């Protein structure tokens, strides 16, 4: 674990460092015991029946989801290389708590693009990298029901606090971590539901108050499981 003042962190350098990191867990470990499973759904509204309309709600929402532009900025900010391909993209997340900023890496490991007579689905998912406070995966899906015209957003995840997290992080997680996690999903759905509203994904490391925590969990090179 490393501590730094926000204005002294080179966000670009931290982001580039993610390229050499692997996942911090083995997907084969995931199961009912010690893992949290979440499914959060939000209706974004309706457009005409049938496949997505040109310039309609589904297409506009897809642009926001593709840019990870629905994150509540008071909770999470995201940094990634402009123009990078979505599949395989490294994303540096800045989780924001009072007085603290946690910088943690994830990687986009799947992209879904499916359509049939009943629905159109598009989405992507990321998994946590070495140094992340949590272990697990999140998938975001945007779905249009062709019969009703309803457009919906779903976030699915499985996660756990890293077994090697320091004691004080474990204590803080019990106090505010889970509440913050659930609040993120709720706020993300609310922001995406505001048609035409795009939350800016910051492209630079502006100076902010507080302390930056880099790599809250430090493991051995090549680590996958705890």
PDB file of C-alpha atoms in Angstrom:
ATOM      1  CA  UNK A   1       0.000   0.000   0.000  1.00  0.00           C
ATOM      2  CA  UNK A   2       1.269   3.490  -0.901  1.00  0.00           C
ATOM      3  CA  UNK A   3      -0.051   6.859   0.221  1.00  0.00           C
ATOM      4  CA  UNK A   4       0.237  10.118  -1.684  1.00  0.00           C
ATOM      5  CA  UNK A   5      -1.312  13.549  -1.989  1.00  0.00           C
ATOM      6  CA  UNK A   6      -3.780  13.735  -4.923  1.00  0.00           C
ATOM      7  CA  UNK A   7      -1.838  16.426  -6.783  1.00  0.00           C
ATOM      8  CA  UNK A   8       1.324  14.317  -6.796  1.00  0.00           C
ATOM      9  CA  UNK A   9      -0.119  11.259  -8.509  1.00  0.00           C
ATOM     10  CA  UNK A  10       0.538  10.795 -12.225  1.00  0.00           C
ATOM     11  CA  UNK A  11      -2.758   9.200 -13.269  1.00  0.00           C
ATOM     12  CA  UNK A  12      -1.400   8.275 -16.704  1.00  0.00           C
ATOM     13  CA  UNK A  13       1.580   6.431 -15.217  1.00  0.00           C
ATOM     14  CA  UNK A  14      -0.615   4.530 -12.761  1.00  0.00           C
ATOM     15  CA  UNK A  15      -2.971   3.590 -15.605  1.00  0.00           C
ATOM     16  CA  UNK A  16      -0.133   2.350 -17.821  1.00  0.00           C
ATOM     17  CA  UNK A  17       1.189   0.235 -14.954  1.00  0.00           C
ATOM     18  CA  UNK A  18      -2.028  -1.818 -15.054  1.00  0.00           C
ATOM     19  CA  UNK A  19      -0.963  -3.450 -18.324  1.00  0.00           C
ATOM     20  CA  UNK A  20       1.367  -5.845 -16.530  1.00  0.00           C
ATOM     21  CA  UNK A  21      -1.124  -6.898 -13.882  1.00  0.00           C
ATOM     22  CA  UNK A  22      -3.285  -9.989 -13.806  1.00  0.00           C
ATOM     23  CA  UNK A  23      -6.573 -10.708 -12.094  1.00  0.00           C
ATOM     24  CA  UNK A  24      -6.444 -10.810  -8.309  1.00  0.00           C
ATOM     25  CA  UNK A  25      -8.738 -13.827  -8.076  1.00  0.00           C
ATOM     26  CA  UNK A  26      -9.482 -17.111  -9.803  1.00  0.00           C
ATOM     27  CA  UNK A  27     -13.046 -17.241 -11.189  1.00  0.00           C
ATOM     28  CA  UNK A  28     -13.154 -20.885 -10.087  1.00  0.00           C
ATOM     29  CA  UNK A  29     -13.168 -19.656  -6.471  1.00  0.00           C
ATOM     30  CA  UNK A  30     -16.493 -17.862  -6.827  1.00  0.00           C
ATOM     31  CA  UNK A  31     -19.343 -19.483  -4.944  1.00  0.00           C
ATOM     32  CA  UNK A  32     -22.122 -18.847  -2.417  1.00  0.00           C
ATOM     33  CA  UNK A  33     -19.735 -18.927   0.525  1.00  0.00           C
ATOM     34  CA  UNK A  34     -17.906 -15.640   1.252  1.00  0.00           C
ATOM     35  CA  UNK A  35     -19.028 -13.963  -2.004  1.00  0.00           C
ATOM     36  CA  UNK A  36     -21.734 -11.343  -2.504  1.00  0.00           C
ATOM     37  CA  UNK A  37     -23.979 -11.620  -5.566  1.00  0.00           C
ATOM     38  CA  UNK A  38     -25.915  -8.558  -6.724  1.00  0.00           C
ATOM     39  CA  UNK A  39     -28.403  -7.875  -9.514  1.00  0.00           C
ATOM     40  CA  UNK A  40     -29.657  -4.299  -9.921  1.00  0.00           C
ATOM     41  CA  UNK A  41     -32.216  -3.393 -12.605  1.00  0.00           C
ATOM     42  CA  UNK A  42     -33.468  -0.004 -13.751  1.00  0.00           C
ATOM     43  CA  UNK A  43     -36.026   0.875 -16.410  1.00  0.00           C
ATOM     44  CA  UNK A  44     -34.749   3.770 -18.518  1.00  0.00           C
ATOM     45  CA  UNK A  45     -37.977   4.392 -20.419  1.00  0.00           C
ATOM     46  CA  UNK A  46     -39.619   3.363 -23.685  1.00  0.00           C
ATOM     47  CA  UNK A  47     -39.286   3.886 -27.405  1.00  0.00           C
ATOM     48  CA  UNK A  48     -41.205   2.371 -30.303  1.00  0.00           C
ATOM     49  CA  UNK A  49     -41.631  -1.386 -30.538  1.00  0.00           C
ATOM     50  CA  UNK A  50     -39.114  -3.373 -32.567  1.00  0.00           C
ATOM     51  CA  UNK A  51     -35.317  -3.129 -32.814  1.00  0.00           C
ATOM     52  CA  UNK A  52     -33.561  -0.016 -31.409  1.00  0.00           C
ATOM     53  CA  UNK A  53     -34.501   3.194 -33.197  1.00  0.00           C
ATOM     54  CA  UNK A  54     -31.908   5.329 -34.933  1.00  0.00           C
ATOM     55  CA  UNK A  55     -30.952   8.017 -32.421  1.00  0.00           C
ATOM     56  CA  UNK A  56     -33.475   6.622 -29.939  1.00  0.00           C
ATOM     57  CA  UNK A  57     -33.237   5.968 -26.215  1.00  0.00           C
ATOM     58  CA  UNK A  58     -31.439   2.631 -26.553  1.00  0.00           C
ATOM     59  CA  UNK A  59     -28.745   4.008 -28.872  1.00  0.00           C
ATOM     60  CA  UNK A  60     -28.199   7.110 -26.753  1.00  0.00           C
ATOM     61  CA  UNK A  61     -27.946   5.005 -23.619  1.00  0.00           C
ATOM     62  CA  UNK A  62     -25.503   2.641 -25.297  1.00  0.00           C
ATOM     63  CA  UNK A  63     -23.133   5.542 -25.964  1.00  0.00           C
ATOM     64  CA  UNK A  64     -23.161   6.427 -22.276  1.00  0.00           C
ATOM     65  CA  UNK A  65     -22.682   2.812 -21.150  1.00  0.00           C
ATOM     66  CA  UNK A  66     -19.820   2.297 -23.633  1.00  0.00           C
ATOM     67  CA  UNK A  67     -17.992   5.317 -22.194  1.00  0.00           C
ATOM     68  CA  UNK A  68     -18.643   4.250 -18.587  1.00  0.00           C
ATOM     69  CA  UNK A  69     -20.342   7.600 -18.381  1.00  0.00           C
ATOM     70  CA  UNK A  70     -22.953   6.673 -15.782  1.00  0.00           C
ATOM     71  CA  UNK A  71     -20.706   6.532 -12.721  1.00  0.00           C
ATOM     72  CA  UNK A  72     -21.777   8.829  -9.850  1.00  0.00           C
ATOM     73  CA  UNK A  73     -18.809  11.225  -9.633  1.00  0.00           C
ATOM     74  CA  UNK A  74     -19.195  11.683  -5.892  1.00  0.00           C
ATOM     75  CA  UNK A  75     -18.473   7.964  -5.450  1.00  0.00           C
ATOM     76  CA  UNK A  76     -16.371   6.702  -8.381  1.00  0.00           C
ATOM     77  CA  UNK A  77     -14.357   8.327 -11.149  1.00  0.00           C
ATOM     78  CA  UNK A  78     -12.850   6.356 -14.012  1.00  0.00           C
ATOM     79  CA  UNK A  79      -9.751   6.881 -16.153  1.00  0.00           C
ATOM     80  CA  UNK A  80      -8.790   5.024 -19.317  1.00  0.00           C
ATOM     81  CA  UNK A  81      -6.884   5.671 -22.530  1.00  0.00           C
ATOM     82  CA  UNK A  82      -8.932   7.676 -24.982  1.00  0.00           C
ATOM     83  CA  UNK A  83      -9.691   5.678 -28.136  1.00  0.00           C
ATOM     84  CA  UNK A  84      -8.710   2.324 -26.615  1.00  0.00           C
ATOM     85  CA  UNK A  85     -10.674  -0.752 -27.691  1.00  0.00           C
ATOM     86  CA  UNK A  86     -13.359  -1.668 -25.179  1.00  0.00           C
ATOM     87  CA  UNK A  87     -12.447  -5.365 -24.946  1.00  0.00           C
ATOM     88  CA  UNK A  88      -9.201  -5.594 -23.014  1.00  0.00           C
ATOM     89  CA  UNK A  89      -9.361  -1.966 -21.852  1.00  0.00           C
ATOM     90  CA  UNK A  90      -7.660  -1.200 -18.537  1.00  0.00           C
ATOM     91  CA  UNK A  91      -9.639   1.196 -16.349  1.00  0.00           C
ATOM     92  CA  UNK A  92      -8.301   2.956 -13.277  1.00  0.00           C
ATOM     93  CA  UNK A  93     -11.084   3.517 -10.757  1.00  0.00           C
ATOM     94  CA  UNK A  94     -10.895   6.249  -8.137  1.00  0.00           C
ATOM     95  CA  UNK A  95     -13.200   5.246  -5.297  1.00  0.00           C
ATOM     96  CA  UNK A  96     -13.967   8.315  -3.216  1.00  0.00           C
ATOM     97  CA  UNK A  97     -14.575   8.278   0.522  1.00  0.00           C
ATOM     98  CA  UNK A  98     -14.347  11.194   2.983  1.00  0.00           C
ATOM     99  CA  UNK A  99     -10.671  12.127   3.141  1.00  0.00           C
ATOM    100  CA  UNK A 100      -9.520   9.124   1.095  1.00  0.00           C
ATOM    101  CA  UNK A 101      -9.194   8.211  -2.584  1.00  0.00           C
ATOM    102  CA  UNK A 102      -8.549   4.558  -3.500  1.00  0.00           C
ATOM    103  CA  UNK A 103      -6.925   3.998  -6.918  1.00  0.00           C
ATOM    104  CA  UNK A 104      -7.651   0.477  -8.161  1.00  0.00           C
ATOM    105  CA  UNK A 105      -7.452  -1.224 -11.540  1.00  0.00           C
ATOM    106  CA  UNK A 106      -9.950  -3.316 -13.487  1.00  0.00           C
ATOM    107  CA  UNK A 107      -9.892  -4.807 -16.985  1.00  0.00           C
ATOM    108  CA  UNK A 108     -12.749  -5.226 -19.455  1.00  0.00           C
ATOM    109  CA  UNK A 109     -12.792  -8.975 -20.144  1.00  0.00           C
ATOM    110  CA  UNK A 110     -16.083  -9.415 -22.010  1.00  0.00           C
ATOM    111  CA  UNK A 111     -18.343  -7.580 -24.460  1.00  0.00           C
ATOM    112  CA  UNK A 112     -21.827  -8.847 -25.375  1.00  0.00           C
ATOM    113  CA  UNK A 113     -23.745  -7.892 -28.517  1.00  0.00           C
ATOM    114  CA  UNK A 114     -26.847 -10.034 -29.049  1.00  0.00           C
ATOM    115  CA  UNK A 115     -30.135  -9.636 -30.864  1.00  0.00           C
ATOM    116  CA  UNK A 116     -33.092 -11.875 -31.640  1.00  0.00           C
ATOM    117  CA  UNK A 117     -36.786 -11.461 -32.402  1.00  0.00           C
ATOM    118  CA  UNK A 118     -37.588 -10.587 -28.783  1.00  0.00           C
ATOM    119  CA  UNK A 119     -34.794  -8.301 -27.624  1.00  0.00           C
ATOM    120  CA  UNK A 120     -31.532  -6.497 -28.290  1.00  0.00           C
ATOM    121  CA  UNK A 121     -28.786  -6.703 -25.662  1.00  0.00           C
ATOM    122  CA  UNK A 122     -25.427  -4.958 -25.490  1.00  0.00           C
ATOM    123  CA  UNK A 123     -23.028  -4.735 -22.594  1.00  0.00           C
ATOM    124  CA  UNK A 124     -19.609  -5.337 -21.145  1.00  0.00           C
ATOM    125  CA  UNK A 125     -17.971  -6.567 -17.957  1.00  0.00           C
ATOM    126  CA  UNK A 126     -14.771  -5.966 -16.043  1.00  0.00           C
ATOM    127  CA  UNK A 127     -12.777  -7.912 -13.468  1.00  0.00           C
ATOM    128  CA  UNK A 128     -10.522  -6.730 -10.654  1.00  0.00           C
ATOM    129  CA  UNK A 129      -6.734  -6.579 -11.058  1.00  0.00           C
ATOM    130  CA  UNK A 130      -3.890  -7.077  -8.585  1.00  0.00           C
ATOM    131  CA  UNK A 131      -3.879  -4.271  -6.017  1.00  0.00           C
ATOM    132  CA  UNK A 132      -7.664  -3.864  -5.945  1.00  0.00           C
ATOM    133  CA  UNK A 133      -9.378  -3.664  -2.559  1.00  0.00           C
ATOM    134  CA  UNK A 134     -12.088  -6.039  -3.761  1.00  0.00           C
ATOM    135  CA  UNK A 135     -12.093  -9.197  -5.849  1.00  0.00           C
ATOM    136  CA  UNK A 136     -14.689 -10.013  -8.442  1.00  0.00           C
ATOM    137  CA  UNK A 137     -16.538  -8.987 -11.555  1.00  0.00           C
ATOM    138  CA  UNK A 138     -19.237  -6.528 -12.678  1.00  0.00           C
ATOM    139  CA  UNK A 139     -21.312  -6.808 -15.872  1.00  0.00           C
ATOM    140  CA  UNK A 140     -23.399  -3.960 -17.297  1.00  0.00           C
ATOM    141  CA  UNK A 141     -26.213  -4.785 -19.740  1.00  0.00           C
ATOM    142  CA  UNK A 142     -28.486  -2.575 -21.800  1.00  0.00           C
ATOM    143  CA  UNK A 143     -31.590  -4.394 -23.079  1.00  0.00           C
ATOM    144  CA  UNK A 144     -34.495  -3.385 -25.300  1.00  0.00           C
ATOM    145  CA  UNK A 145     -37.674  -5.452 -25.276  1.00  0.00           C
ATOM    146  CA  UNK A 146     -38.897  -5.440 -28.882  1.00  0.00           C
ATOM    147  CA  UNK A 147     -42.526  -6.008 -27.969  1.00  0.00           C
ATOM    148  CA  UNK A 148     -42.997  -3.340 -25.307  1.00  0.00           C
ATOM    149  CA  UNK A 149     -40.250  -0.960 -26.443  1.00  0.00           C
ATOM    150  CA  UNK A 150     -38.913  -0.783 -22.880  1.00  0.00           C
ATOM    151  CA  UNK A 151     -35.201  -0.078 -22.461  1.00  0.00           C
ATOM    152  CA  UNK A 152     -33.624  -1.421 -19.276  1.00  0.00           C
ATOM    153  CA  UNK A 153     -30.228  -1.298 -17.590  1.00  0.00           C
ATOM    154  CA  UNK A 154     -28.893  -4.154 -15.449  1.00  0.00           C
ATOM    155  CA  UNK A 155     -25.746  -4.401 -13.337  1.00  0.00           C
ATOM    156  CA  UNK A 156     -24.723  -7.882 -12.198  1.00  0.00           C
ATOM    157  CA  UNK A 157     -21.803  -8.577  -9.926  1.00  0.00           C
ATOM    158  CA  UNK A 158     -20.063 -11.016  -7.647  1.00  0.00           C
ATOM    159  CA  UNK A 159     -17.546  -9.608  -5.203  1.00  0.00           C
ATOM    160  CA  UNK A 160     -15.786  -9.889  -1.889  1.00  0.00           C
ATOM    161  CA  UNK A 161     -13.404  -7.755   0.137  1.00  0.00           C
ATOM    162  CA  UNK A 162      -9.860  -8.933  -0.554  1.00  0.00           C
ATOM    163  CA  UNK A 163      -8.742 -11.420   2.150  1.00  0.00           C
ATOM    164  CA  UNK A 164      -5.440  -9.535   2.465  1.00  0.00           C
ATOM    165  CA  UNK A 165      -7.039  -6.131   3.019  1.00  0.00           C
ATOM    166  CA  UNK A 166      -5.538  -4.350   6.076  1.00  0.00           C
ATOM    167  CA  UNK A 167      -7.553  -4.496   9.289  1.00  0.00           C
ATOM    168  CA  UNK A 168      -8.526  -0.837   9.168  1.00  0.00           C
ATOM    169  CA  UNK A 169      -9.925  -1.273   5.650  1.00  0.00           C
ATOM    170  CA  UNK A 170     -11.939  -4.248   6.847  1.00  0.00           C
ATOM    171  CA  UNK A 171     -13.320  -2.182   9.708  1.00  0.00           C
ATOM    172  CA  UNK A 172     -14.194   0.688   7.359  1.00  0.00           C
ATOM    173  CA  UNK A 173     -15.824  -1.690   4.904  1.00  0.00           C
ATOM    174  CA  UNK A 174     -18.112  -2.997   7.610  1.00  0.00           C
ATOM    175  CA  UNK A 175     -19.070   0.562   8.498  1.00  0.00           C
ATOM    176  CA  UNK A 176     -19.596   2.143   5.073  1.00  0.00           C
ATOM    177  CA  UNK A 177     -18.300  -0.141   2.315  1.00  0.00           C
ATOM    178  CA  UNK A 178     -21.379  -2.195   1.573  1.00  0.00           C
ATOM    179  CA  UNK A 179     -23.665   0.832   1.874  1.00  0.00           C
ATOM    180  CA  UNK A 180     -21.440   2.743  -0.561  1.00  0.00           C
ATOM    181  CA  UNK A 181     -21.430  -0.211  -2.964  1.00  0.00           C
ATOM    182  CA  UNK A 182     -25.219  -0.427  -3.052  1.00  0.00           C
ATOM    183  CA  UNK A 183     -25.478   3.345  -3.365  1.00  0.00           C
ATOM    184  CA  UNK A 184     -23.223   3.242  -6.419  1.00  0.00           C
ATOM    185  CA  UNK A 185     -25.557   0.888  -8.283  1.00  0.00           C
ATOM    186  CA  UNK A 186     -28.625   2.922  -7.345  1.00  0.00           C
ATOM    187  CA  UNK A 187     -27.081   6.225  -8.405  1.00  0.00           C
ATOM    188  CA  UNK A 188     -25.690   4.747 -11.626  1.00  0.00           C
ATOM    189  CA  UNK A 189     -29.180   3.693 -12.671  1.00  0.00           C
ATOM    190  CA  UNK A 190     -30.589   7.088 -11.742  1.00  0.00           C
ATOM    191  CA  UNK A 191     -27.988   8.952 -13.784  1.00  0.00           C
ATOM    192  CA  UNK A 192     -28.419   6.751 -16.832  1.00  0.00           C
ATOM    193  CA  UNK A 193     -32.196   7.181 -16.613  1.00  0.00           C
ATOM    194  CA  UNK A 194     -31.818  10.937 -17.123  1.00  0.00           C
ATOM    195  CA  UNK A 195     -32.203  10.964 -20.877  1.00  0.00           C
ATOM    196  CA  UNK A 196     -29.545  12.993 -22.613  1.00  0.00           C
ATOM    197  CA  UNK A 197     -27.483  13.364 -19.427  1.00  0.00           C
ATOM    198  CA  UNK A 198     -23.866  12.240 -19.679  1.00  0.00           C
ATOM    199  CA  UNK A 199     -21.592  12.156 -16.640  1.00  0.00           C
ATOM    200  CA  UNK A 200     -18.112  13.265 -17.719  1.00  0.00           C
ATOM    201  CA  UNK A 201     -15.366  10.720 -17.247  1.00  0.00           C
ATOM    202  CA  UNK A 202     -12.387  12.859 -16.104  1.00  0.00           C
ATOM    203  CA  UNK A 203      -9.361  12.747 -18.391  1.00  0.00           C
ATOM    204  CA  UNK A 204      -6.833  14.229 -15.972  1.00  0.00           C
ATOM    205  CA  UNK A 205      -5.724  14.067 -12.368  1.00  0.00           C
ATOM    206  CA  UNK A 206      -6.932  17.381 -10.971  1.00  0.00           C
ATOM    207  CA  UNK A 207      -5.716  18.393  -7.510  1.00  0.00           C
ATOM    208  CA  UNK A 208      -8.164  17.408  -4.783  1.00  0.00           C
ATOM    209  CA  UNK A 209      -8.213  17.386  -0.995  1.00  0.00           C
ATOM    210  CA  UNK A 210      -7.560  14.198   0.935  1.00  0.00           C
ATOM    211  CA  UNK A 211      -5.150  11.296   0.673  1.00  0.00           C
ATOM    212  CA  UNK A 212      -4.689   8.936  -2.273  1.00  0.00           C
ATOM    213  CA  UNK A 213      -4.344   5.215  -1.472  1.00  0.00           C
ATOM    214  CA  UNK A 214      -2.636   3.322  -4.298  1.00  0.00           C
ATOM    215  CA  UNK A 215      -2.715  -0.478  -4.390  1.00  0.00           C
ATOM    216  CA  UNK A 216      -4.669  -0.966  -1.161  1.00  0.00           C
ATOM    217  CA  UNK A 217      -3.814  -4.669  -1.344  1.00  0.00           C
ATOM    218  CA  UNK A 218      -0.301  -5.663  -2.400  1.00  0.00           C
ATOM    219  CA  UNK A 219       0.276  -9.281  -3.352  1.00  0.00           C
ATOM    220  CA  UNK A 220       3.032 -11.286  -4.903  1.00  0.00           C
ATOM    221  CA  UNK A 221       3.750 -10.975  -8.664  1.00  0.00           C
ATOM    222  CA  UNK A 222       1.447 -13.245 -10.606  1.00  0.00           C
ATOM    223  CA  UNK A 223      -0.995 -13.527  -7.708  1.00  0.00           C
ATOM    224  CA  UNK A 224      -4.501 -14.618  -8.661  1.00  0.00           C
ATOM    225  CA  UNK A 225      -6.159 -15.869  -5.505  1.00  0.00           C
ATOM    226  CA  UNK A 226      -6.070 -14.934  -1.870  1.00  0.00           C
TER     227      UNK A 226
END
